[in-house]
Structure formats: C-alpha cells, structure tokens
PDB file of C-alpha atoms in Angstrom:
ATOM      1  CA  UNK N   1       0.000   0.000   0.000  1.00 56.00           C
ATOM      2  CA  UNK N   2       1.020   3.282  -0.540  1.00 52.00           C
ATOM      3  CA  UNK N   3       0.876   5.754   2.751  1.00 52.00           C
ATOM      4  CA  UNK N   4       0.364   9.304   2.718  1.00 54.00           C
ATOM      5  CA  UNK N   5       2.508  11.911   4.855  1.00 53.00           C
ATOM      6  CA  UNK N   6       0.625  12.299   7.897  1.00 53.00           C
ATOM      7  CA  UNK N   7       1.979  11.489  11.079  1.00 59.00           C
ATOM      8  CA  UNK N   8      -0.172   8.356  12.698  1.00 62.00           C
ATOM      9  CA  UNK N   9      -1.099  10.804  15.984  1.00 64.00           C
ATOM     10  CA  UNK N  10      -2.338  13.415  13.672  1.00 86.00           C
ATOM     11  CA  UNK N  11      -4.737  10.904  11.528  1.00 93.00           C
ATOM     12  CA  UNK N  12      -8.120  11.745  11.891  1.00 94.00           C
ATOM     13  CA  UNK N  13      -9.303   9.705   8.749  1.00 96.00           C
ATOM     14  CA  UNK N  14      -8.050   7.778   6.596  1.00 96.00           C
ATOM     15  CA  UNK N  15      -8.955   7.385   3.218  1.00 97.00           C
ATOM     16  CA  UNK N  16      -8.184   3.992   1.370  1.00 98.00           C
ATOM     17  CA  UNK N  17      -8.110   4.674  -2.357  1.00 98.00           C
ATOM     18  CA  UNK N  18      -8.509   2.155  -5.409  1.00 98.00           C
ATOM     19  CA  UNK N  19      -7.087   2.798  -8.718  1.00 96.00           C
ATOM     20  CA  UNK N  20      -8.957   2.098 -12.045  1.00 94.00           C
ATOM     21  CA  UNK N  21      -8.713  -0.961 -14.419  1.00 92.00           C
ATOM     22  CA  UNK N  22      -4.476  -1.184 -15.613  1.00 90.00           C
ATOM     23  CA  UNK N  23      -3.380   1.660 -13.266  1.00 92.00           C
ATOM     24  CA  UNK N  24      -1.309   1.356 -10.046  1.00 94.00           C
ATOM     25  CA  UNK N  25      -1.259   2.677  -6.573  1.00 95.00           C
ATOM     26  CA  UNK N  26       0.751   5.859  -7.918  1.00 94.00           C
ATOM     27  CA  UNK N  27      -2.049   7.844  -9.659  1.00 94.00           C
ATOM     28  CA  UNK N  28      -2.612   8.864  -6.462  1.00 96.00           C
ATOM     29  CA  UNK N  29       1.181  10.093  -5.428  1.00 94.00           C
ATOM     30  CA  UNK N  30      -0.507  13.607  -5.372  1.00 94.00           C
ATOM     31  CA  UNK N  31      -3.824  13.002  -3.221  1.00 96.00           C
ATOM     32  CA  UNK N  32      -2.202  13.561   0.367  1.00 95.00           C
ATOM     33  CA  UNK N  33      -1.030  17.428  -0.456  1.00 94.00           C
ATOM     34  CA  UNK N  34      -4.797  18.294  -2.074  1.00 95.00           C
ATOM     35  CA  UNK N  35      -6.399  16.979   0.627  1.00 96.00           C
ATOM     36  CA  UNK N  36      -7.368  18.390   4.156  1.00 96.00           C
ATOM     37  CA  UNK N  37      -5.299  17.936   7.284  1.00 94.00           C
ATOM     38  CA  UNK N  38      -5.836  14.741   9.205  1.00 94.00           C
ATOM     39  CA  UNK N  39      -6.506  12.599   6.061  1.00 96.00           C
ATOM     40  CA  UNK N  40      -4.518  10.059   5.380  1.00 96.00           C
ATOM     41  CA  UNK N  41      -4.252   8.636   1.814  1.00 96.00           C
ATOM     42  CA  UNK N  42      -3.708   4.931   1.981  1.00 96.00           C
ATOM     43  CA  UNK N  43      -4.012   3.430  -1.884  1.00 96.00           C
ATOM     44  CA  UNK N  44      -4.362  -0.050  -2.432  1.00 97.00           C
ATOM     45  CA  UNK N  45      -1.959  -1.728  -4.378  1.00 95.00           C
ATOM     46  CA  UNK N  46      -3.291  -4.906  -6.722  1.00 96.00           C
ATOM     47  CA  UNK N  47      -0.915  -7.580  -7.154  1.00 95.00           C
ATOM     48  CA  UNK N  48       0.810  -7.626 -11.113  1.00 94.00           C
ATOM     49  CA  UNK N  49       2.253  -3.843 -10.776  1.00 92.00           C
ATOM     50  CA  UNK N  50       4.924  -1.632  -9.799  1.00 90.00           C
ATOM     51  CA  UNK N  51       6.393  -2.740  -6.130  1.00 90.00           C
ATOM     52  CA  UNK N  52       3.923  -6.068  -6.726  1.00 93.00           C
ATOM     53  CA  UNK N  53       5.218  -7.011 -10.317  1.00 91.00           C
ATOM     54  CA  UNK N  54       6.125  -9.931  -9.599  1.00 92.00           C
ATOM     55  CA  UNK N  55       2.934 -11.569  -7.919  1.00 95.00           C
ATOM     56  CA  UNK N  56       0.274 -13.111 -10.459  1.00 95.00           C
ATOM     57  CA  UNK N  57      -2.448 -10.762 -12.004  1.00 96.00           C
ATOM     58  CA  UNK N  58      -6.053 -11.085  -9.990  1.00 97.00           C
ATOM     59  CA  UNK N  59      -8.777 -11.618 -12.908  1.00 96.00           C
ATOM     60  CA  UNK N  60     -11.832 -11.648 -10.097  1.00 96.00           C
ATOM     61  CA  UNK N  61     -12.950  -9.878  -7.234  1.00 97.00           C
ATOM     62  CA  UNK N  62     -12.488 -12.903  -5.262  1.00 96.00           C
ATOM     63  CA  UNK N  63      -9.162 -12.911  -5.229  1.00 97.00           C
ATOM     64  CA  UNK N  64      -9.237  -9.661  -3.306  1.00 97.00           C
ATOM     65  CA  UNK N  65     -11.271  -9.213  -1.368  1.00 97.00           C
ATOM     66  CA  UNK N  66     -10.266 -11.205   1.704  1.00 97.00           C
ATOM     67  CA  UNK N  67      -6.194 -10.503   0.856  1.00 97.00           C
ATOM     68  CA  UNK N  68      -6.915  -6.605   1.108  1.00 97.00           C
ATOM     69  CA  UNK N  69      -9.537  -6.611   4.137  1.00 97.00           C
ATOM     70  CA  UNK N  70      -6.819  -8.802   5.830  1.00 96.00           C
ATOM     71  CA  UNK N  71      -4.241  -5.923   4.880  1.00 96.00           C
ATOM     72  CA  UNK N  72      -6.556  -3.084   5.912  1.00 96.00           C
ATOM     73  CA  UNK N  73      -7.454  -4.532   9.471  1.00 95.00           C
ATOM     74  CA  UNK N  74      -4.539  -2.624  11.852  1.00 94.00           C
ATOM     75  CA  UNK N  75      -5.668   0.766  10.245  1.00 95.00           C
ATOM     76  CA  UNK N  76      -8.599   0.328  10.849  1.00 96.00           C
ATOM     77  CA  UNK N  77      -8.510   2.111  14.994  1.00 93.00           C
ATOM     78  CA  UNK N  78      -9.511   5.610  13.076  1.00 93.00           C
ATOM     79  CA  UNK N  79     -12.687   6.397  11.323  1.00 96.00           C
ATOM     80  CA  UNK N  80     -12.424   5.844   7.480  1.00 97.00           C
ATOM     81  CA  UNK N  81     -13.499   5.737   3.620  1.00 97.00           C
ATOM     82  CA  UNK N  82     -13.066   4.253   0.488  1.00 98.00           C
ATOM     83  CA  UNK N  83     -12.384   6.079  -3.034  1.00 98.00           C
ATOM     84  CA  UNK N  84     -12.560   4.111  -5.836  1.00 98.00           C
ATOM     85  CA  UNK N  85     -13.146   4.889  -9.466  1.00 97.00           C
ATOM     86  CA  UNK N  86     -14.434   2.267 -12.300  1.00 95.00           C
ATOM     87  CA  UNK N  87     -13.428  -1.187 -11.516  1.00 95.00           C
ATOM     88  CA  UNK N  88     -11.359   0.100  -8.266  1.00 97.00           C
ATOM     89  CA  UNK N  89     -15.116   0.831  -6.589  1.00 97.00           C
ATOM     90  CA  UNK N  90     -15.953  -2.769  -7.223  1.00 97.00           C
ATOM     91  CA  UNK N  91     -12.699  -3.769  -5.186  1.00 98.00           C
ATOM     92  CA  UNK N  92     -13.301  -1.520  -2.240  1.00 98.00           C
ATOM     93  CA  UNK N  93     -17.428  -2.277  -2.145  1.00 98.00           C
ATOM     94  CA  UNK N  94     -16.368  -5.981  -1.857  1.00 98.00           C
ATOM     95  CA  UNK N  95     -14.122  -5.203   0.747  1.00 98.00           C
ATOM     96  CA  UNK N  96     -16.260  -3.327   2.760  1.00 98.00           C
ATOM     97  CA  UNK N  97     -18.538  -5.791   2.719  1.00 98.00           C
ATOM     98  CA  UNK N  98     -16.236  -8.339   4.168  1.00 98.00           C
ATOM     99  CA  UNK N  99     -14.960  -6.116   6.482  1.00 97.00           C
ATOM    100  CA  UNK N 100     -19.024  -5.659   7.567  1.00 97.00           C
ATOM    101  CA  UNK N 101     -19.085  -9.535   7.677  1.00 97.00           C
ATOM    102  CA  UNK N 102     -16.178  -9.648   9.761  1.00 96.00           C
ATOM    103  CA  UNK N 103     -17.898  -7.819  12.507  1.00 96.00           C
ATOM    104  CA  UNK N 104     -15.278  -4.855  11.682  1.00 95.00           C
ATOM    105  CA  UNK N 105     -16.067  -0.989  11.484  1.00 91.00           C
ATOM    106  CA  UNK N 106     -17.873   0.169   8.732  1.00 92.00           C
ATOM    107  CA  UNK N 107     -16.631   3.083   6.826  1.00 96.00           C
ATOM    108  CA  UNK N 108     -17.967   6.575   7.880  1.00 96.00           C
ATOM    109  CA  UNK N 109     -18.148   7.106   3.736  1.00 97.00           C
ATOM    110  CA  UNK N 110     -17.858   5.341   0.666  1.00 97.00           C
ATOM    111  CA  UNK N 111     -17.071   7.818  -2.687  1.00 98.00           C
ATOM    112  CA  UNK N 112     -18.045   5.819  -5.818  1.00 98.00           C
ATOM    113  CA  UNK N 113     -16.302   7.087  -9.122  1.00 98.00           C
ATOM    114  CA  UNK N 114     -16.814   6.601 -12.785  1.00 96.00           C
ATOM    115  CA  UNK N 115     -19.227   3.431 -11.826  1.00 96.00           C
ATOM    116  CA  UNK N 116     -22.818   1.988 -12.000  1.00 97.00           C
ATOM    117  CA  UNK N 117     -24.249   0.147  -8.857  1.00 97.00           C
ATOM    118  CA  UNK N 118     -22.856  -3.018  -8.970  1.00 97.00           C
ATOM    119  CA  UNK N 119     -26.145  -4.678  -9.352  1.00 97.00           C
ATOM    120  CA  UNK N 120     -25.690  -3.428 -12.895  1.00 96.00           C
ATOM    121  CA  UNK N 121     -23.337  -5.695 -15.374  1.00 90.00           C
ATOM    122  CA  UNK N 122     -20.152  -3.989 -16.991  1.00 85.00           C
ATOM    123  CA  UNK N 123     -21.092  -2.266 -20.397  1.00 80.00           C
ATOM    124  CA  UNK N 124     -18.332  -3.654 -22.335  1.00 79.00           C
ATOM    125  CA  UNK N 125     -18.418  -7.320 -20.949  1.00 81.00           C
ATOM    126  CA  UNK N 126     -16.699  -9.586 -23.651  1.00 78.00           C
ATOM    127  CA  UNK N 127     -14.264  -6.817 -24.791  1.00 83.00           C
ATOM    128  CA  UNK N 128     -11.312  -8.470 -22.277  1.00 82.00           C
ATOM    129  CA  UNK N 129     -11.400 -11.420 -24.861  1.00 78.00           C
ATOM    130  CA  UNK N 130     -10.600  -9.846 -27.833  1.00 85.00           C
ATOM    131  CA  UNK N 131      -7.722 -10.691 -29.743  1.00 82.00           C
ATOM    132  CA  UNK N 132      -4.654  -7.776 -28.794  1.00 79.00           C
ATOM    133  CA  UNK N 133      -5.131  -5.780 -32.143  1.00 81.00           C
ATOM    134  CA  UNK N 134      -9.234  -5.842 -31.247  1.00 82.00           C
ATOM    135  CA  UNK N 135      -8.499  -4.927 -27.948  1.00 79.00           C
ATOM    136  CA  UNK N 136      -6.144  -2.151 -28.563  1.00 80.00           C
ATOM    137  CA  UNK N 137      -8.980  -0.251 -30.765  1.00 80.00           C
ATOM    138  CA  UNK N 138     -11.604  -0.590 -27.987  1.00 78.00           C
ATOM    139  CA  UNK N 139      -9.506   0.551 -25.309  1.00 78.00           C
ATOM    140  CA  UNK N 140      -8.070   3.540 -27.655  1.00 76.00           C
ATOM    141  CA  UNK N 141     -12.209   4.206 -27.970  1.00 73.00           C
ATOM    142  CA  UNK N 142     -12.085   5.236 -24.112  1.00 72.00           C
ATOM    143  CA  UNK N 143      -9.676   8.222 -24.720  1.00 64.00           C
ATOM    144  CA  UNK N 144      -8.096   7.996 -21.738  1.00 58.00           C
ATOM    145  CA  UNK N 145      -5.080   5.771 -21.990  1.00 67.00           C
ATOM    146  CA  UNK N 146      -1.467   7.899 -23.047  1.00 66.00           C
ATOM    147  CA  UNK N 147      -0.805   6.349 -26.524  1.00 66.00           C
ATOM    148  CA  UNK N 148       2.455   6.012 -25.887  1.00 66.00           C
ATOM    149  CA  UNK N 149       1.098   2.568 -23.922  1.00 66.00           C
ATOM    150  CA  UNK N 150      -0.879   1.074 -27.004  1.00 65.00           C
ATOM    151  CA  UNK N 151       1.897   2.088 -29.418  1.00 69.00           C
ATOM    152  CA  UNK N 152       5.247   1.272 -28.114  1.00 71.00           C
ATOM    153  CA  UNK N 153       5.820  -2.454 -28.448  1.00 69.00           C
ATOM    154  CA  UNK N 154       7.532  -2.980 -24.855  1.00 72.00           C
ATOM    155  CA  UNK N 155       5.022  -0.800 -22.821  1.00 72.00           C
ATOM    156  CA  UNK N 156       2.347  -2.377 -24.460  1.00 73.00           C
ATOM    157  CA  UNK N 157       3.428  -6.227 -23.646  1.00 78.00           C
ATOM    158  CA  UNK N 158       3.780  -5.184 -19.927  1.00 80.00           C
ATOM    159  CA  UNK N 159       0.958  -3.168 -19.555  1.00 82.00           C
ATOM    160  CA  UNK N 160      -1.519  -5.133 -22.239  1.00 86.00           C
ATOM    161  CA  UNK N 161      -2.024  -8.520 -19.733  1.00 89.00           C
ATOM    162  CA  UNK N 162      -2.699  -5.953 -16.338  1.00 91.00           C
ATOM    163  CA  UNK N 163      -5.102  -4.118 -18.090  1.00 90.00           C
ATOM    164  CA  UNK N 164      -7.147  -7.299 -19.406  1.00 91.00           C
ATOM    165  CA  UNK N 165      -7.087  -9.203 -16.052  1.00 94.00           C
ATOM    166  CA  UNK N 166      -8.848  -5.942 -14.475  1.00 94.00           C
ATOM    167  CA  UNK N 167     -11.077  -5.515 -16.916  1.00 92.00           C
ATOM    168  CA  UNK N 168     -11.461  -9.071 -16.617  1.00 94.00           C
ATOM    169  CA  UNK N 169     -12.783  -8.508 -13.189  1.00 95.00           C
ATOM    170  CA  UNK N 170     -15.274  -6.142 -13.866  1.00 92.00           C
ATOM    171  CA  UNK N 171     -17.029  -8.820 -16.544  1.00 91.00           C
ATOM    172  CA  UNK N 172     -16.618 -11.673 -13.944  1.00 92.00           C
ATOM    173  CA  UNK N 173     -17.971  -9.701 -11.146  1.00 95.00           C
ATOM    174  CA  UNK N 174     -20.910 -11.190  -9.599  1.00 95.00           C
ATOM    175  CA  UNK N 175     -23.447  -9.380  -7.513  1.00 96.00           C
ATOM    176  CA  UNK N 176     -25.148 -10.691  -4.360  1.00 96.00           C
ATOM    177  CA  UNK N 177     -27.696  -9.002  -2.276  1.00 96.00           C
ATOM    178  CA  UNK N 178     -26.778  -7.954   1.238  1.00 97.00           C
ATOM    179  CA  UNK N 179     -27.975  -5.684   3.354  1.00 96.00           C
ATOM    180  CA  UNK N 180     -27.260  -1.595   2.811  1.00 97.00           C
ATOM    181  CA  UNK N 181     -24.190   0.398   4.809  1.00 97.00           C
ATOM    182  CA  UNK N 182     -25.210   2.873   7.055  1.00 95.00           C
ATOM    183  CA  UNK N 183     -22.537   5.368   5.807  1.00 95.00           C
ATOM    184  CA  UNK N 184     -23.947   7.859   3.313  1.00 95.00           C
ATOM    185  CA  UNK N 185     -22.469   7.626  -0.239  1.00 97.00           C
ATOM    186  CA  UNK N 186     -21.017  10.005  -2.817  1.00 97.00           C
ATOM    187  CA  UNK N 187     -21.452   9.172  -6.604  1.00 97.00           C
ATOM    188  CA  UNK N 188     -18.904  11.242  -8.785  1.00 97.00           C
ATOM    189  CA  UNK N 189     -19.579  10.682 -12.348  1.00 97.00           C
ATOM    190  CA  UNK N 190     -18.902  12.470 -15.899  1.00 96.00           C
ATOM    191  CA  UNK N 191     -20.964  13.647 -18.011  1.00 95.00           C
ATOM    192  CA  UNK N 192     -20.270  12.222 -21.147  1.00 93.00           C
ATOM    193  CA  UNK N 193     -19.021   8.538 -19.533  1.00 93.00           C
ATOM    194  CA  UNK N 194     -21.079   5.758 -22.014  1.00 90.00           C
ATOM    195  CA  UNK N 195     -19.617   3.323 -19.248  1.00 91.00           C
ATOM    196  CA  UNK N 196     -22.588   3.791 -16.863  1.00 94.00           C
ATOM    197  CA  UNK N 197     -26.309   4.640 -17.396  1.00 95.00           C
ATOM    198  CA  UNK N 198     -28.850   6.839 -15.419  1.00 96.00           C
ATOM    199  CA  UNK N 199     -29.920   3.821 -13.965  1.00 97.00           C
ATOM    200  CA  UNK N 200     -26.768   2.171 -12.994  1.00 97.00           C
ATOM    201  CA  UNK N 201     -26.034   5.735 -11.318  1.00 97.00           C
ATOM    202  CA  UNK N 202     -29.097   5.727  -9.794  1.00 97.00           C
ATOM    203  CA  UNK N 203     -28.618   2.082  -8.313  1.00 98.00           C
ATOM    204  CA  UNK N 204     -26.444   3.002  -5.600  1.00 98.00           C
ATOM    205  CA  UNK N 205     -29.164   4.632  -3.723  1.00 97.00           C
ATOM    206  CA  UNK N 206     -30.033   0.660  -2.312  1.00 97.00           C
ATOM    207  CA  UNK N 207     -26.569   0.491  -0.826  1.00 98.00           C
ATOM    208  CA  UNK N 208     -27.145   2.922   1.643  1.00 97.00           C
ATOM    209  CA  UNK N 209     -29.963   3.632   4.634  1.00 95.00           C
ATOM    210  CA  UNK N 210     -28.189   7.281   4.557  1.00 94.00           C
ATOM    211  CA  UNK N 211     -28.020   9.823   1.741  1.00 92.00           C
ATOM    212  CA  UNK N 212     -26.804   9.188  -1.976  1.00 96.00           C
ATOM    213  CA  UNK N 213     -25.591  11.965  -3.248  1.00 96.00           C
ATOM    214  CA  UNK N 214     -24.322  12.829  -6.691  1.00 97.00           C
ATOM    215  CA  UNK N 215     -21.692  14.933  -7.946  1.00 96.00           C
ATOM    216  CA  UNK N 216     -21.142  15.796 -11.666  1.00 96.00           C
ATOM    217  CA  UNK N 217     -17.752  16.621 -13.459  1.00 96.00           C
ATOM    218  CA  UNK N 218     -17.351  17.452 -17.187  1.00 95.00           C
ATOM    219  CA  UNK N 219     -15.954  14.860 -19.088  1.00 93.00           C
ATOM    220  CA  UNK N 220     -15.831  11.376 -19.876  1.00 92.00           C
ATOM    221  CA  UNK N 221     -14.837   7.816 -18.399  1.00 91.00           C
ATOM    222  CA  UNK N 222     -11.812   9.434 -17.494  1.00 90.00           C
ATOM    223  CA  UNK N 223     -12.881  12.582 -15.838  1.00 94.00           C
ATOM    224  CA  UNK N 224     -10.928  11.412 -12.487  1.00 94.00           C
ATOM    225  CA  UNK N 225      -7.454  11.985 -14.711  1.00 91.00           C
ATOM    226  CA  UNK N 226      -8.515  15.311 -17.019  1.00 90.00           C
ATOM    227  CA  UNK N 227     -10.138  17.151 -14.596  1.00 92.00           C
ATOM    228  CA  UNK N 228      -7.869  16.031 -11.243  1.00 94.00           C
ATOM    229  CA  UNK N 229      -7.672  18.942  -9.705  1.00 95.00           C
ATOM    230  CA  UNK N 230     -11.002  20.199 -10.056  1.00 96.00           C
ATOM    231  CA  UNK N 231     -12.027  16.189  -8.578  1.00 97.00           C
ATOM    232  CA  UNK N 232      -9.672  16.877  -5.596  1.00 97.00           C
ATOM    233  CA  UNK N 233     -10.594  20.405  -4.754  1.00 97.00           C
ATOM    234  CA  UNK N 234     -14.184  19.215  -4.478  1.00 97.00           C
ATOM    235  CA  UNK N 235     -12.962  16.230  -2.384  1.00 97.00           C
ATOM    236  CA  UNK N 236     -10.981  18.933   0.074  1.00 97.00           C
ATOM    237  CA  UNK N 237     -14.438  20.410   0.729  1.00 96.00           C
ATOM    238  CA  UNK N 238     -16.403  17.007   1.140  1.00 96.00           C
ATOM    239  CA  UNK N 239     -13.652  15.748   3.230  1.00 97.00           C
ATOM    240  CA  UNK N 240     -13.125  18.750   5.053  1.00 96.00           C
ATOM    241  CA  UNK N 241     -17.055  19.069   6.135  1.00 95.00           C
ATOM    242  CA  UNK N 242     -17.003  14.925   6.632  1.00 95.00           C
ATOM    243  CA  UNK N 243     -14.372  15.915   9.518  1.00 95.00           C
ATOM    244  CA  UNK N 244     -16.517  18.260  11.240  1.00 93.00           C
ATOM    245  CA  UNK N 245     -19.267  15.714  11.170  1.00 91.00           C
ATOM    246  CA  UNK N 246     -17.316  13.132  12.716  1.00 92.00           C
ATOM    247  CA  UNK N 247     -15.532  15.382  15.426  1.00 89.00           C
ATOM    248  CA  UNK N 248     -19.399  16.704  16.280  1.00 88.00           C
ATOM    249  CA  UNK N 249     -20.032  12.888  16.636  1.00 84.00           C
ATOM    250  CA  UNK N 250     -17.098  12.370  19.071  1.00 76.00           C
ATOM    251  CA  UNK N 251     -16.003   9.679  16.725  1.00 66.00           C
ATOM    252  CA  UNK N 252     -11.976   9.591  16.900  1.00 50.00           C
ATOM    253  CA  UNK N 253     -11.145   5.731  16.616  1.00 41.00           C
ATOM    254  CA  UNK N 254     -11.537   4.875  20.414  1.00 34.00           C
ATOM    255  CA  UNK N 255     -13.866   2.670  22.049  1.00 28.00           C
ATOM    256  CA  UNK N 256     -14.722   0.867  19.314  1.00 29.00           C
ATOM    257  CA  UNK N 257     -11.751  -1.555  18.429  1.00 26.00           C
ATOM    258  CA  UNK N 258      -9.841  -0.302  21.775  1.00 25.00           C
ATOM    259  CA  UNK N 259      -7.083   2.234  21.625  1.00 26.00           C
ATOM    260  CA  UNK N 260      -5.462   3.794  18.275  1.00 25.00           C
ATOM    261  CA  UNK N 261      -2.863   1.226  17.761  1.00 24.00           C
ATOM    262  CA  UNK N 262       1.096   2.504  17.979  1.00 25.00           C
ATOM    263  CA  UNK N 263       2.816   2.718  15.089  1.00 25.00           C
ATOM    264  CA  UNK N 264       6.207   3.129  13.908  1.00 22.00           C
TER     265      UNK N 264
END
C-alpha cells in the first residue's frame, strides 16, 4: 500500500483509495497534499504492478477481497473511507462488505467514481477477450489511456495482460444481495461517460440507509485523470465538512476496536 505523509497521531481519517482498471497505486502520489489535514491517503496496491510485479495478475474480485480486508485490518482504529473509481469501486465495495461480515467498522463514507451500482453488469463485458489488435482499438475508444502505452511495443506487452485481467474482473464480477451500509455515499460521475447509465447511477441509492448523493464533473470515463484537480478540490471540501461531522459525533477511533494502535 502506498501511505500518505501524515503522522499516525495526527490521523483523523483515513482514506483507502482504489485505482482504475491497468493503473497502479501511484495515480494517487498527489492526493495527500490536495487533501485536508488529518486525512490520510492509503491506496491499495493490486498484485501484477509496480512494487507487486512480480505476484500473479487477480482476474476476479475474489481474489481480493479477503487478501486486502486482511491488509486493511490494523488501520482500521480511526474512522475511514473508500475512493474508488471504475473497476477500483468494485474492489473496495467488496471489501467493505467483508470487512461488515467480519464484525469490523464500517466506513464513515464510501465515494463511488466513474461506476454503476454493482447490481448493474459492466457495459463492455466480452471486450477483455478480444484478440490484442481488437483490444487495442476498444480501449483507444475510451480516450483515456497515453498512446504512448498502445503504441510502443515494450510498454504495451507489460501493460496489455494488467489491463485485461482488471477488466477481466469487472465482466466476472458477480453481484449478491446484502444488506445496505449505514454510511452515506457520494457518486462522482462524468458527463459524457457511455460506461454507466442513469440507472446504474441511480442504483447506488439501495446500498445505503443514509443519503446518496451525486456529484457531476465534465468529461468522460476518465474525468478522475482530465479534470484532477477540479475532482480533488471538491474532495478537500467534502472531506473537510465529513471531519466536522465526525468530530461533532465524538467519533476519533476509540472505544470501538480499543485504543489507536502505535505505530512506527
């Protein structure tokens, strides 16, 4: 995982971040300065990239979901949520659901990016079996990936397999009905994203008994990268309210899984 720079006294939430279908824990390397004092960024690293290279790609959310709520469990002695955009919200919804199962505290918020409800199936299952020349021209389609990636022969062998095993995981991903969160939810979404519907947006509203809210940014699947720092400096604000709320609510960390854990 990749930490933040706050010091562990000074957390007051921590947010646990996962990254998009063939990305890595880095596109977040510039959260923790954008963000308000007293959040931590903590992104989750899938196995297959950068500092995890060498482990084998995950191609469903299965593989996951236990590995990371396992990983998550010692920070979890401070009130916290989950970002995640486009495949990286199906990670962290699993999660939190596991975490739920395990008797474990529930996040205070869940922010879900760039994503239908995951009662609703993928748009463009069947496109992580096309042949690599196929494949290239759909993902060029989503005008968000540098073409440097599709065009140079060695970036595109490494980065190629990662990016089908994620998207591999969105069109594997199978839905079960539990019961809602009791956290409210934020639903960030473009514009002009074809990769989720009215509907799907609207769908999220059963995962909660608090409010769904819904926040709009111009721009396509890929809004979260082209518009970044108009994403974060609404995120500063949400975040930055969401800490007032919890302080008013006396809710630093203690008394629910005993004492903030020390850390060095």
């Amino acid at each position: 995982m990749f930490h933040g720079k706050s010091q562990p006294e000074a957390v007051r939430l921590r947010l646990f971040c996962f990254h998009h279908a063939g990305a890595a824990a880095s596109m977040f390397h510039s959260w923790p300065d954008q963000l308000p004092a007293g959040v931590e960024v903590i992104a989750v690293q899938l196995p297959g990239r950068e500092y995890r290279f060498s482990e084998p790609l995950a191609t469903n959310v299965r593989q996951l979901e236990k590995p990371i709520a396992d990983a998550l469990e010692p920070y979890l002695d401070r009130p916290y949520a989950f970002f995640g955009h486009s495949m990286g919200i199906l990670v962290g919804f699993n999660v939190a659901r596991t975490l739920r199962e395990r008797g474990r505290r529930q996040p205070s918020m869940i922010i879900a990016s760039g994503r239908s409800s995951p009662q609703f199936m993928w748009t463009d299952k069947g496109m992580e079996t096309l042949p690599d020349e196929d494949f290239v021209t759909a993902v060029r389609d989503y005008n968000g990936t540098p073409e440097e990636l599709l065009r140079e022969e060695a970036l595109r062998e490494l980065w190629l397999p990662r990016l089908r095993a994620d998207l591999t995981i969105s069109a594997t991903y199978e839905y079960f009905e539990k019961p809602p969160f009791t956290c409210p939810i934020l639903v960030f979404h473009g514009d002009n994203d074809r990769l989720v519907s009215k509907e799907g947006l609207a769908g999220w509203q059963v995962h909660s008994s608090e409010p769904v809210n819904y926040v709009r940014f111009s721009g396509n699947h890929f809004f979260l990268l082209k518009s970044e720092q108009e994403v974060l400096a609404k995120l500063h604000i949400i975040l930055k309210n969401h800490l007032i709320h919890l302080e008013k609510n006396n809710d630093n960390g203690k008394g629910f899984l005993g004492d903030p854990l020390e850390r060095t």
